[in-house]
């Protein structure tokens, strides 16, 4: 009788394939991240893309000038010339300088600390309203009724979206972002194209109204600054304006919903930390940094190498060739034990905590 020998950890790491991740990985990717970080930190997938899991390598990919975010070539086969292509190739995150720098500058001026301070009472009001509503319910879904509702309301206020359209915003965002998944059905692609068109038309109406009534903006609205703001002597064109407003919804709401929901989930999973926070509410700032580290909302980012670039630990350097697509695994980097002591443990008072959940570098 022949006995099959189970594969070693090293062999399992080498066999990882980003295109065939399963439900176990989606439920808990961290054991796989650990395996890759320890046995194959600059991992080559069967489709020719690379998967980075060490902190130092992910930081390098975000900072190195030889890394591009421009997706005009990569998105063409998937999206054709449709609205999803227009959207994703116009949003600042999937562009390099000079376009990226110009839109980024204009956005930074719309999101000044003073503007953000203006939002404080708006956010407090939204939180109180949501909590009052929850109090009336016998049971509720923390992700849907609080985690998602909170950023959706905030971003709707930032973009001046009237009440009656708000319930559709999460739906638009899911369809537009879902189209970025590695495998997408034709039905989902069609729904994604329609979502860009529908939300785009709504934003065009809101923008036209605000152009006529710039002084009618409510507290915390950034739309007015995005319409009239200038960077390098130029305003955003109508298409740039609409597509980057759609991007603001997508960028801000799913990520923040994950942070809020995972933060609550983490405290429930680690009751000692919940108790610690109750006894020391001042720890909330370091606690949020720890939630961002432990369950990073954006687990996997990406870049493309425009030149050959060397990655990996000193004793195992590998050159990623120019033209390669790279998955930057922020979720794995944020649990790298070379940087974070007891990296698989939650410590809401962790200091220092150089987590990179917001990425770094130019973007
Ligand atoms: C917990 C909350 C959030 C997390 C973890 C997060 C994470 C990230 C990450 C990792 C990137 C960089 C992507 C890359 O370099 O490829 C990014 C970019 C961006 N995010 Fe967020 N984000 C959050 C909330 C928000 C919010 C609330 C907004 C605005 C309403 C926002 C707007 C943006 C914008 C405009 C960019 C593009 C920046 C650029 O390309 O220069 N994000 N975010």
mmCIF file of C-alpha atoms and ligand atoms in Angstrom:
data_model
loop_
_atom_site.group_PDB
_atom_site.id
_atom_site.type_symbol
_atom_site.label_atom_id
_atom_site.label_comp_id
_atom_site.label_asym_id
_atom_site.label_seq_id
_atom_site.Cartn_x
_atom_site.Cartn_y
_atom_site.Cartn_z
ATOM 1 C CA UNK A 1 0.000 0.000 0.000
ATOM 2 C CA UNK A 2 1.339 3.425 -0.954
ATOM 3 C CA UNK A 3 1.250 6.150 1.709
ATOM 4 C CA UNK A 4 1.059 9.730 0.467
ATOM 5 C CA UNK A 5 3.318 12.155 2.297
ATOM 6 C CA UNK A 6 1.592 15.440 3.166
ATOM 7 C CA UNK A 7 3.270 18.447 1.524
ATOM 8 C CA UNK A 8 5.761 20.375 3.659
ATOM 9 C CA UNK A 9 5.027 23.980 4.650
ATOM 10 C CA UNK A 10 7.592 25.091 2.088
ATOM 11 C CA UNK A 11 5.823 23.126 -0.675
ATOM 12 C CA UNK A 12 2.437 24.492 0.417
ATOM 13 C CA UNK A 13 3.768 28.051 0.251
ATOM 14 C CA UNK A 14 5.183 27.491 -3.250
ATOM 15 C CA UNK A 15 1.821 26.049 -4.391
ATOM 16 C CA UNK A 16 -0.189 29.159 -3.376
ATOM 17 C CA UNK A 17 -2.255 30.522 -6.266
ATOM 18 C CA UNK A 18 -3.940 33.926 -5.915
ATOM 19 C CA UNK A 19 -6.397 32.989 -8.690
ATOM 20 C CA UNK A 20 -7.783 29.997 -6.785
ATOM 21 C CA UNK A 21 -8.192 31.216 -3.229
ATOM 22 C CA UNK A 22 -10.977 29.362 -1.388
ATOM 23 C CA UNK A 23 -13.531 30.121 1.329
ATOM 24 C CA UNK A 24 -11.078 29.077 4.081
ATOM 25 C CA UNK A 25 -8.675 31.771 2.873
ATOM 26 C CA UNK A 26 -11.457 34.366 2.717
ATOM 27 C CA UNK A 27 -12.617 33.450 6.250
ATOM 28 C CA UNK A 28 -9.118 33.586 7.745
ATOM 29 C CA UNK A 29 -6.237 34.494 5.415
ATOM 30 C CA UNK A 30 -3.685 34.987 8.216
ATOM 31 C CA UNK A 31 -2.319 31.395 8.434
ATOM 32 C CA UNK A 32 -1.638 31.530 4.660
ATOM 33 C CA UNK A 33 0.029 34.948 4.991
ATOM 34 C CA UNK A 34 2.282 33.522 7.727
ATOM 35 C CA UNK A 35 3.185 30.504 5.613
ATOM 36 C CA UNK A 36 4.108 32.724 2.664
ATOM 37 C CA UNK A 37 6.028 35.264 4.780
ATOM 38 C CA UNK A 38 8.113 32.462 6.313
ATOM 39 C CA UNK A 39 8.634 30.215 3.281
ATOM 40 C CA UNK A 40 8.142 32.248 0.093
ATOM 41 C CA UNK A 41 7.886 35.973 0.839
ATOM 42 C CA UNK A 42 8.342 37.029 -2.814
ATOM 43 C CA UNK A 43 5.883 34.507 -4.182
ATOM 44 C CA UNK A 44 5.402 33.929 -7.925
ATOM 45 C CA UNK A 45 1.798 32.920 -8.745
ATOM 46 C CA UNK A 46 1.024 30.598 -11.674
ATOM 47 C CA UNK A 47 -0.430 33.613 -13.566
ATOM 48 C CA UNK A 48 2.963 35.375 -13.458
ATOM 49 C CA UNK A 49 1.991 37.925 -10.776
ATOM 50 C CA UNK A 50 3.908 38.288 -7.477
ATOM 51 C CA UNK A 51 2.547 38.265 -3.911
ATOM 52 C CA UNK A 52 4.525 40.175 -1.240
ATOM 53 C CA UNK A 53 3.934 39.467 2.460
ATOM 54 C CA UNK A 54 6.889 41.028 4.364
ATOM 55 C CA UNK A 55 6.453 44.521 5.838
ATOM 56 C CA UNK A 56 9.741 45.760 4.398
ATOM 57 C CA UNK A 57 8.837 44.554 0.889
ATOM 58 C CA UNK A 58 5.298 45.964 0.926
ATOM 59 C CA UNK A 59 6.627 49.341 2.111
ATOM 60 C CA UNK A 60 9.263 49.245 -0.640
ATOM 61 C CA UNK A 61 6.595 48.486 -3.276
ATOM 62 C CA UNK A 62 4.538 51.488 -2.100
ATOM 63 C CA UNK A 63 7.543 53.824 -2.028
ATOM 64 C CA UNK A 64 9.722 52.778 -4.948
ATOM 65 C CA UNK A 65 9.456 55.195 -7.908
ATOM 66 C CA UNK A 66 9.728 52.178 -10.239
ATOM 67 C CA UNK A 67 6.222 51.089 -9.155
ATOM 68 C CA UNK A 68 3.221 52.198 -11.204
ATOM 69 C CA UNK A 69 -0.491 52.406 -10.298
ATOM 70 C CA UNK A 70 -1.591 53.137 -13.886
ATOM 71 C CA UNK A 71 -4.189 50.539 -14.920
ATOM 72 C CA UNK A 72 -5.073 51.742 -18.442
ATOM 73 C CA UNK A 73 -3.543 48.657 -20.075
ATOM 74 C CA UNK A 74 -4.557 46.071 -17.401
ATOM 75 C CA UNK A 75 -8.240 47.062 -17.294
ATOM 76 C CA UNK A 76 -8.812 47.150 -21.069
ATOM 77 C CA UNK A 77 -9.425 43.415 -21.641
ATOM 78 C CA UNK A 78 -11.823 43.217 -18.692
ATOM 79 C CA UNK A 79 -13.831 46.442 -19.056
ATOM 80 C CA UNK A 80 -13.475 47.277 -22.779
ATOM 81 C CA UNK A 81 -14.395 50.938 -23.371
ATOM 82 C CA UNK A 82 -17.382 50.850 -20.993
ATOM 83 C CA UNK A 83 -18.246 53.053 -17.997
ATOM 84 C CA UNK A 84 -16.245 50.847 -15.585
ATOM 85 C CA UNK A 85 -13.121 51.464 -17.667
ATOM 86 C CA UNK A 86 -13.741 55.215 -17.671
ATOM 87 C CA UNK A 87 -14.354 55.191 -13.927
ATOM 88 C CA UNK A 88 -11.424 53.086 -12.741
ATOM 89 C CA UNK A 89 -8.891 54.711 -15.099
ATOM 90 C CA UNK A 90 -9.999 58.257 -14.124
ATOM 91 C CA UNK A 91 -9.953 57.776 -10.332
ATOM 92 C CA UNK A 92 -6.719 59.124 -8.889
ATOM 93 C CA UNK A 93 -5.728 55.880 -7.151
ATOM 94 C CA UNK A 94 -5.195 54.004 -10.434
ATOM 95 C CA UNK A 95 -3.018 56.714 -11.969
ATOM 96 C CA UNK A 96 0.561 57.938 -11.825
ATOM 97 C CA UNK A 97 1.834 61.517 -11.835
ATOM 98 C CA UNK A 98 1.263 64.062 -13.278
ATOM 99 C CA UNK A 99 -2.520 63.289 -13.322
ATOM 100 C CA UNK A 100 -2.389 61.661 -9.876
ATOM 101 C CA UNK A 101 -0.473 64.587 -8.336
ATOM 102 C CA UNK A 102 -2.864 67.192 -9.758
ATOM 103 C CA UNK A 103 -6.055 65.458 -8.530
ATOM 104 C CA UNK A 104 -4.418 64.577 -5.199
ATOM 105 C CA UNK A 105 -3.466 68.241 -4.627
ATOM 106 C CA UNK A 106 -6.975 69.371 -5.368
ATOM 107 C CA UNK A 107 -8.433 66.740 -3.040
ATOM 108 C CA UNK A 108 -5.999 67.644 -0.243
ATOM 109 C CA UNK A 109 -7.248 71.206 -0.476
ATOM 110 C CA UNK A 110 -10.862 70.008 -0.193
ATOM 111 C CA UNK A 111 -9.961 67.862 2.859
ATOM 112 C CA UNK A 112 -8.093 70.470 4.924
ATOM 113 C CA UNK A 113 -7.916 69.935 8.724
ATOM 114 C CA UNK A 114 -10.304 72.922 9.085
ATOM 115 C CA UNK A 115 -12.833 71.246 6.770
ATOM 116 C CA UNK A 116 -12.444 68.005 8.690
ATOM 117 C CA UNK A 117 -13.022 69.855 11.997
ATOM 118 C CA UNK A 118 -16.260 71.164 10.504
ATOM 119 C CA UNK A 119 -17.280 67.550 10.005
ATOM 120 C CA UNK A 120 -16.839 66.642 13.690
ATOM 121 C CA UNK A 121 -20.297 67.825 14.852
ATOM 122 C CA UNK A 122 -21.853 66.357 11.692
ATOM 123 C CA UNK A 123 -20.308 62.952 12.488
ATOM 124 C CA UNK A 124 -21.297 63.167 16.163
ATOM 125 C CA UNK A 125 -24.892 63.870 15.093
ATOM 126 C CA UNK A 126 -24.894 60.869 12.731
ATOM 127 C CA UNK A 127 -23.467 58.538 15.434
ATOM 128 C CA UNK A 128 -26.086 59.680 17.943
ATOM 129 C CA UNK A 129 -28.912 59.217 15.443
ATOM 130 C CA UNK A 130 -27.710 55.717 14.529
ATOM 131 C CA UNK A 131 -27.294 54.697 18.179
ATOM 132 C CA UNK A 132 -30.774 56.023 19.034
ATOM 133 C CA UNK A 133 -32.190 53.905 16.224
ATOM 134 C CA UNK A 134 -30.317 50.811 17.456
ATOM 135 C CA UNK A 135 -31.661 51.305 20.979
ATOM 136 C CA UNK A 136 -35.184 50.835 19.631
ATOM 137 C CA UNK A 137 -34.344 47.483 18.003
ATOM 138 C CA UNK A 138 -34.461 44.096 19.733
ATOM 139 C CA UNK A 139 -31.514 42.902 17.714
ATOM 140 C CA UNK A 140 -29.419 44.411 14.946
ATOM 141 C CA UNK A 141 -26.653 43.620 12.503
ATOM 142 C CA UNK A 142 -23.594 45.589 13.583
ATOM 143 C CA UNK A 143 -22.087 45.614 10.066
ATOM 144 C CA UNK A 144 -25.209 46.707 8.214
ATOM 145 C CA UNK A 145 -26.960 48.861 10.820
ATOM 146 C CA UNK A 146 -23.904 50.658 12.180
ATOM 147 C CA UNK A 147 -20.599 49.849 10.405
ATOM 148 C CA UNK A 148 -21.906 50.542 6.904
ATOM 149 C CA UNK A 149 -24.538 53.107 7.804
ATOM 150 C CA UNK A 150 -22.017 55.440 9.489
ATOM 151 C CA UNK A 151 -19.572 56.096 6.588
ATOM 152 C CA UNK A 152 -22.388 56.025 4.020
ATOM 153 C CA UNK A 153 -24.125 58.886 5.844
ATOM 154 C CA UNK A 154 -20.857 60.822 6.273
ATOM 155 C CA UNK A 155 -19.851 60.540 2.619
ATOM 156 C CA UNK A 156 -23.391 61.357 1.509
ATOM 157 C CA UNK A 157 -23.084 64.585 3.548
ATOM 158 C CA UNK A 158 -19.640 65.284 2.027
ATOM 159 C CA UNK A 159 -21.077 64.944 -1.482
ATOM 160 C CA UNK A 160 -24.404 66.617 -0.654
ATOM 161 C CA UNK A 161 -26.458 63.526 -1.631
ATOM 162 C CA UNK A 162 -30.134 64.008 -0.665
ATOM 163 C CA UNK A 163 -31.789 61.568 1.749
ATOM 164 C CA UNK A 164 -33.871 59.702 -0.844
ATOM 165 C CA UNK A 165 -30.805 58.526 -2.815
ATOM 166 C CA UNK A 166 -28.668 57.376 0.114
ATOM 167 C CA UNK A 167 -29.973 53.824 0.362
ATOM 168 C CA UNK A 168 -28.582 53.127 -3.131
ATOM 169 C CA UNK A 169 -25.024 54.260 -2.413
ATOM 170 C CA UNK A 170 -23.775 51.028 -0.860
ATOM 171 C CA UNK A 171 -25.260 49.081 -3.760
ATOM 172 C CA UNK A 172 -23.434 51.269 -6.326
ATOM 173 C CA UNK A 173 -20.164 50.947 -4.487
ATOM 174 C CA UNK A 174 -20.405 47.147 -4.154
ATOM 175 C CA UNK A 175 -21.062 46.771 -7.878
ATOM 176 C CA UNK A 176 -18.306 49.153 -8.980
ATOM 177 C CA UNK A 177 -15.667 47.754 -6.605
ATOM 178 C CA UNK A 178 -16.863 44.146 -7.114
ATOM 179 C CA UNK A 179 -15.941 44.499 -10.788
ATOM 180 C CA UNK A 180 -12.275 44.604 -9.691
ATOM 181 C CA UNK A 181 -12.421 41.002 -8.364
ATOM 182 C CA UNK A 182 -10.167 38.560 -10.256
ATOM 183 C CA UNK A 183 -13.164 36.700 -11.742
ATOM 184 C CA UNK A 184 -16.399 38.588 -12.551
ATOM 185 C CA UNK A 185 -19.514 37.190 -14.304
ATOM 186 C CA UNK A 186 -20.904 39.036 -17.370
ATOM 187 C CA UNK A 187 -24.059 39.875 -15.334
ATOM 188 C CA UNK A 188 -21.970 41.503 -12.608
ATOM 189 C CA UNK A 189 -19.947 43.461 -15.168
ATOM 190 C CA UNK A 190 -23.162 44.732 -16.751
ATOM 191 C CA UNK A 191 -24.515 45.771 -13.337
ATOM 192 C CA UNK A 192 -21.173 47.501 -12.582
ATOM 193 C CA UNK A 193 -21.337 49.515 -15.832
ATOM 194 C CA UNK A 194 -24.929 50.514 -15.019
ATOM 195 C CA UNK A 195 -23.974 51.558 -11.479
ATOM 196 C CA UNK A 196 -21.255 53.916 -12.813
ATOM 197 C CA UNK A 197 -23.795 55.463 -15.220
ATOM 198 C CA UNK A 198 -26.587 55.790 -12.651
ATOM 199 C CA UNK A 199 -24.469 57.225 -9.839
ATOM 200 C CA UNK A 200 -22.654 59.428 -12.380
ATOM 201 C CA UNK A 201 -25.961 60.909 -13.570
ATOM 202 C CA UNK A 202 -27.028 61.634 -9.992
ATOM 203 C CA UNK A 203 -23.695 63.344 -9.281
ATOM 204 C CA UNK A 204 -23.979 65.423 -12.477
ATOM 205 C CA UNK A 205 -27.336 66.736 -11.204
ATOM 206 C CA UNK A 206 -25.920 67.521 -7.749
ATOM 207 C CA UNK A 207 -22.881 69.243 -9.280
ATOM 208 C CA UNK A 208 -25.045 71.345 -11.626
ATOM 209 C CA UNK A 209 -27.182 72.440 -8.650
ATOM 210 C CA UNK A 210 -24.134 73.309 -6.540
ATOM 211 C CA UNK A 211 -22.530 75.297 -9.397
ATOM 212 C CA UNK A 212 -25.608 77.549 -9.352
ATOM 213 C CA UNK A 213 -25.779 77.750 -5.540
ATOM 214 C CA UNK A 214 -22.183 77.531 -4.214
ATOM 215 C CA UNK A 215 -23.190 79.202 -0.950
ATOM 216 C CA UNK A 216 -25.923 76.647 -0.254
ATOM 217 C CA UNK A 217 -23.392 73.971 0.807
ATOM 218 C CA UNK A 218 -24.129 72.339 4.155
ATOM 219 C CA UNK A 219 -21.519 72.015 6.929
ATOM 220 C CA UNK A 220 -18.782 69.515 5.976
ATOM 221 C CA UNK A 221 -19.663 69.313 2.273
ATOM 222 C CA UNK A 222 -16.503 68.872 0.167
ATOM 223 C CA UNK A 223 -18.293 68.809 -3.207
ATOM 224 C CA UNK A 224 -18.201 72.592 -3.500
ATOM 225 C CA UNK A 225 -14.386 72.623 -3.036
ATOM 226 C CA UNK A 226 -13.941 69.867 -5.615
ATOM 227 C CA UNK A 227 -16.049 71.810 -8.157
ATOM 228 C CA UNK A 228 -14.380 75.201 -7.728
ATOM 229 C CA UNK A 229 -10.927 74.204 -6.423
ATOM 230 C CA UNK A 230 -7.850 74.499 -8.667
ATOM 231 C CA UNK A 231 -4.501 72.728 -8.753
ATOM 232 C CA UNK A 232 -1.724 73.938 -11.058
ATOM 233 C CA UNK A 233 -4.167 76.575 -12.352
ATOM 234 C CA UNK A 234 -6.739 73.967 -13.465
ATOM 235 C CA UNK A 235 -10.112 72.846 -12.178
ATOM 236 C CA UNK A 236 -11.219 69.205 -12.524
ATOM 237 C CA UNK A 237 -12.923 68.553 -15.869
ATOM 238 C CA UNK A 238 -16.593 67.432 -15.642
ATOM 239 C CA UNK A 239 -15.611 63.759 -16.194
ATOM 240 C CA UNK A 240 -12.690 63.910 -13.702
ATOM 241 C CA UNK A 241 -14.997 65.504 -11.143
ATOM 242 C CA UNK A 242 -17.791 62.920 -11.426
ATOM 243 C CA UNK A 243 -15.492 59.880 -11.519
ATOM 244 C CA UNK A 244 -13.406 61.042 -8.553
ATOM 245 C CA UNK A 245 -16.569 61.727 -6.525
ATOM 246 C CA UNK A 246 -17.681 58.139 -7.255
ATOM 247 C CA UNK A 247 -14.216 57.041 -6.120
ATOM 248 C CA UNK A 248 -14.577 58.958 -2.849
ATOM 249 C CA UNK A 249 -17.678 56.955 -1.997
ATOM 250 C CA UNK A 250 -15.949 53.682 -2.881
ATOM 251 C CA UNK A 251 -12.655 54.514 -1.136
ATOM 252 C CA UNK A 252 -14.185 55.850 2.023
ATOM 253 C CA UNK A 253 -17.173 53.736 2.834
ATOM 254 C CA UNK A 254 -16.254 50.042 2.543
ATOM 255 C CA UNK A 255 -12.895 50.642 4.275
ATOM 256 C CA UNK A 256 -14.380 52.617 7.161
ATOM 257 C CA UNK A 257 -17.244 50.115 7.505
ATOM 258 C CA UNK A 258 -14.644 47.324 7.824
ATOM 259 C CA UNK A 259 -12.667 49.280 10.411
ATOM 260 C CA UNK A 260 -15.723 49.985 12.572
ATOM 261 C CA UNK A 261 -17.167 46.463 12.252
ATOM 262 C CA UNK A 262 -13.848 44.625 12.646
ATOM 263 C CA UNK A 263 -12.950 46.875 15.578
ATOM 264 C CA UNK A 264 -16.150 45.846 17.380
ATOM 265 C CA UNK A 265 -15.579 42.202 16.361
ATOM 266 C CA UNK A 266 -11.999 42.282 17.662
ATOM 267 C CA UNK A 267 -13.095 43.652 21.048
ATOM 268 C CA UNK A 268 -15.729 40.912 21.347
ATOM 269 C CA UNK A 269 -13.168 38.267 20.415
ATOM 270 C CA UNK A 270 -10.637 39.612 22.962
ATOM 271 C CA UNK A 271 -12.768 40.475 26.035
ATOM 272 C CA UNK A 272 -9.672 41.373 28.094
ATOM 273 C CA UNK A 273 -9.012 44.211 25.612
ATOM 274 C CA UNK A 274 -12.664 45.306 25.751
ATOM 275 C CA UNK A 275 -12.427 45.448 29.541
ATOM 276 C CA UNK A 276 -9.158 47.395 29.266
ATOM 277 C CA UNK A 277 -10.765 49.952 26.925
ATOM 278 C CA UNK A 278 -13.798 50.329 29.198
ATOM 279 C CA UNK A 279 -11.485 51.043 32.132
ATOM 280 C CA UNK A 280 -9.222 53.378 30.063
ATOM 281 C CA UNK A 281 -11.321 55.104 27.361
ATOM 282 C CA UNK A 282 -8.286 57.290 26.567
ATOM 283 C CA UNK A 283 -6.787 54.243 24.857
ATOM 284 C CA UNK A 284 -9.233 54.683 21.967
ATOM 285 C CA UNK A 285 -6.587 56.290 19.696
ATOM 286 C CA UNK A 286 -4.043 53.478 20.016
ATOM 287 C CA UNK A 287 -6.918 50.967 19.928
ATOM 288 C CA UNK A 288 -8.014 52.240 16.490
ATOM 289 C CA UNK A 289 -4.414 51.980 15.228
ATOM 290 C CA UNK A 290 -4.349 48.398 16.505
ATOM 291 C CA UNK A 291 -7.660 47.543 14.783
ATOM 292 C CA UNK A 292 -6.189 48.953 11.553
ATOM 293 C CA UNK A 293 -3.101 46.773 12.005
ATOM 294 C CA UNK A 294 -4.777 43.575 13.141
ATOM 295 C CA UNK A 295 -7.597 43.478 10.547
ATOM 296 C CA UNK A 296 -6.492 45.915 7.844
ATOM 297 C CA UNK A 297 -9.583 47.005 5.853
ATOM 298 C CA UNK A 298 -7.719 46.890 2.548
ATOM 299 C CA UNK A 299 -5.923 43.547 2.772
ATOM 300 C CA UNK A 300 -4.292 43.437 -0.644
ATOM 301 C CA UNK A 301 -3.183 46.378 -2.804
ATOM 302 C CA UNK A 302 -1.304 46.325 -6.073
ATOM 303 C CA UNK A 303 1.428 47.905 -8.180
ATOM 304 C CA UNK A 304 3.192 47.197 -11.475
ATOM 305 C CA UNK A 305 6.987 47.232 -11.770
ATOM 306 C CA UNK A 306 8.237 49.564 -14.495
ATOM 307 C CA UNK A 307 11.855 48.389 -13.971
ATOM 308 C CA UNK A 308 13.473 45.279 -12.460
ATOM 309 C CA UNK A 309 13.230 45.619 -8.653
ATOM 310 C CA UNK A 310 14.811 43.433 -5.952
ATOM 311 C CA UNK A 311 12.697 42.233 -2.995
ATOM 312 C CA UNK A 312 12.988 39.680 -0.201
ATOM 313 C CA UNK A 313 15.082 39.149 2.937
ATOM 314 C CA UNK A 314 18.883 39.471 2.782
ATOM 315 C CA UNK A 315 19.435 35.715 2.464
ATOM 316 C CA UNK A 316 16.768 35.205 -0.191
ATOM 317 C CA UNK A 317 16.721 38.148 -2.610
ATOM 318 C CA UNK A 318 14.601 37.870 -5.757
ATOM 319 C CA UNK A 319 14.338 40.208 -8.726
ATOM 320 C CA UNK A 320 10.836 41.004 -9.892
ATOM 321 C CA UNK A 321 11.132 41.755 -13.587
ATOM 322 C CA UNK A 322 9.873 44.972 -15.199
ATOM 323 C CA UNK A 323 6.253 44.664 -16.340
ATOM 324 C CA UNK A 324 5.225 42.295 -13.497
ATOM 325 C CA UNK A 325 1.975 42.825 -11.589
ATOM 326 C CA UNK A 326 2.537 42.803 -7.812
ATOM 327 C CA UNK A 327 0.002 42.114 -5.030
ATOM 328 C CA UNK A 328 1.050 44.148 -1.984
ATOM 329 C CA UNK A 329 -0.377 42.253 0.989
ATOM 330 C CA UNK A 330 -0.936 44.965 3.611
ATOM 331 C CA UNK A 331 -2.812 42.490 5.848
ATOM 332 C CA UNK A 332 0.279 40.244 6.032
ATOM 333 C CA UNK A 333 2.762 43.135 6.378
ATOM 334 C CA UNK A 334 0.826 44.445 9.371
ATOM 335 C CA UNK A 335 1.382 41.115 11.166
ATOM 336 C CA UNK A 336 5.093 40.774 10.339
ATOM 337 C CA UNK A 337 6.810 39.675 13.600
ATOM 338 C CA UNK A 338 10.043 41.398 12.470
ATOM 339 C CA UNK A 339 8.249 44.721 13.017
ATOM 340 C CA UNK A 340 5.472 43.984 15.522
ATOM 341 C CA UNK A 341 6.116 42.158 18.796
ATOM 342 C CA UNK A 342 3.491 39.454 19.435
ATOM 343 C CA UNK A 343 2.144 40.325 16.008
ATOM 344 C CA UNK A 344 -0.753 37.820 16.160
ATOM 345 C CA UNK A 345 -1.981 39.264 19.472
ATOM 346 C CA UNK A 346 -4.214 42.309 19.948
ATOM 347 C CA UNK A 347 -2.774 45.018 22.192
ATOM 348 C CA UNK A 348 -4.927 48.167 22.181
ATOM 349 C CA UNK A 349 -2.131 50.145 23.864
ATOM 350 C CA UNK A 350 0.538 49.103 21.287
ATOM 351 C CA UNK A 351 3.274 51.741 20.908
ATOM 352 C CA UNK A 352 4.940 52.248 18.525
ATOM 353 C CA UNK A 353 2.536 50.921 15.933
ATOM 354 C CA UNK A 354 3.830 51.699 12.432
ATOM 355 C CA UNK A 355 0.825 49.986 10.757
ATOM 356 C CA UNK A 356 0.432 50.669 7.022
ATOM 357 C CA UNK A 357 -3.325 50.160 6.599
ATOM 358 C CA UNK A 358 -3.583 53.478 4.700
ATOM 359 C CA UNK A 359 -0.726 52.518 2.386
ATOM 360 C CA UNK A 360 2.153 54.965 2.054
ATOM 361 C CA UNK A 361 4.203 56.899 -0.446
ATOM 362 C CA UNK A 362 2.616 59.080 -3.090
ATOM 363 C CA UNK A 363 -0.902 57.590 -2.888
HETATM 364 C C1 LIG B 1 -10.247 52.915 7.629
HETATM 365 C C2 LIG B 1 -10.424 53.675 6.577
HETATM 366 C C3 LIG B 1 -9.557 53.669 5.347
HETATM 367 C C4 LIG B 1 -8.544 52.841 4.959
HETATM 368 C C5 LIG B 1 -7.976 51.644 5.702
HETATM 369 C C6 LIG B 1 -8.061 53.322 3.677
HETATM 370 C C7 LIG B 1 -7.026 52.741 2.960
HETATM 371 C C8 LIG B 1 -6.492 53.262 1.804
HETATM 372 C C9 LIG B 1 -5.342 52.725 1.104
HETATM 373 C C10 LIG B 1 -4.550 51.493 1.502
HETATM 374 C C11 LIG B 1 -5.109 53.542 0.039
HETATM 375 C C12 LIG B 1 -3.934 53.469 -0.924
HETATM 376 C C13 LIG B 1 -4.166 52.587 -2.098
HETATM 377 C C14 LIG B 1 -2.911 52.502 -2.951
HETATM 378 O O1 LIG B 1 -1.893 53.153 -2.682
HETATM 379 O O2 LIG B 1 -2.945 51.749 -3.930
HETATM 380 C C15 LIG B 1 -6.132 54.578 0.042
HETATM 381 C C16 LIG B 1 -6.244 55.582 -0.887
HETATM 382 C C17 LIG B 1 -7.216 56.544 -0.859
HETATM 383 N N1 LIG B 1 -8.215 56.706 0.061
HETATM 384 FE FE1 LIG B 1 -8.480 55.599 1.705
HETATM 385 N N2 LIG B 1 -8.794 54.437 3.331
HETATM 386 C C18 LIG B 1 -9.715 54.686 4.308
HETATM 387 C C19 LIG B 1 -10.666 55.695 4.352
HETATM 388 C C20 LIG B 1 -10.820 56.670 3.402
HETATM 389 C C21 LIG B 1 -11.806 57.733 3.450
HETATM 390 C C22 LIG B 1 -12.830 57.941 4.565
HETATM 391 C C23 LIG B 1 -11.637 58.463 2.322
HETATM 392 C C24 LIG B 1 -12.397 59.694 1.862
HETATM 393 C C25 LIG B 1 -13.671 59.914 2.054
HETATM 394 C C26 LIG B 1 -10.540 57.873 1.578
HETATM 395 C C27 LIG B 1 -10.049 58.346 0.382
HETATM 396 C C28 LIG B 1 -8.951 57.830 -0.269
HETATM 397 C C29 LIG B 1 -8.402 58.421 -1.477
HETATM 398 C C30 LIG B 1 -8.898 59.688 -2.173
HETATM 399 C C31 LIG B 1 -7.324 57.604 -1.856
HETATM 400 C C32 LIG B 1 -6.428 57.770 -3.075
HETATM 401 C C33 LIG B 1 -5.176 58.491 -2.678
HETATM 402 C C34 LIG B 1 -4.175 58.535 -3.811
HETATM 403 O O3 LIG B 1 -4.228 57.716 -4.732
HETATM 404 O O4 LIG B 1 -3.315 59.420 -3.749
HETATM 405 N N3 LIG B 1 -10.064 56.789 2.268
HETATM 406 N N4 LIG B 1 -6.953 54.392 1.127
#
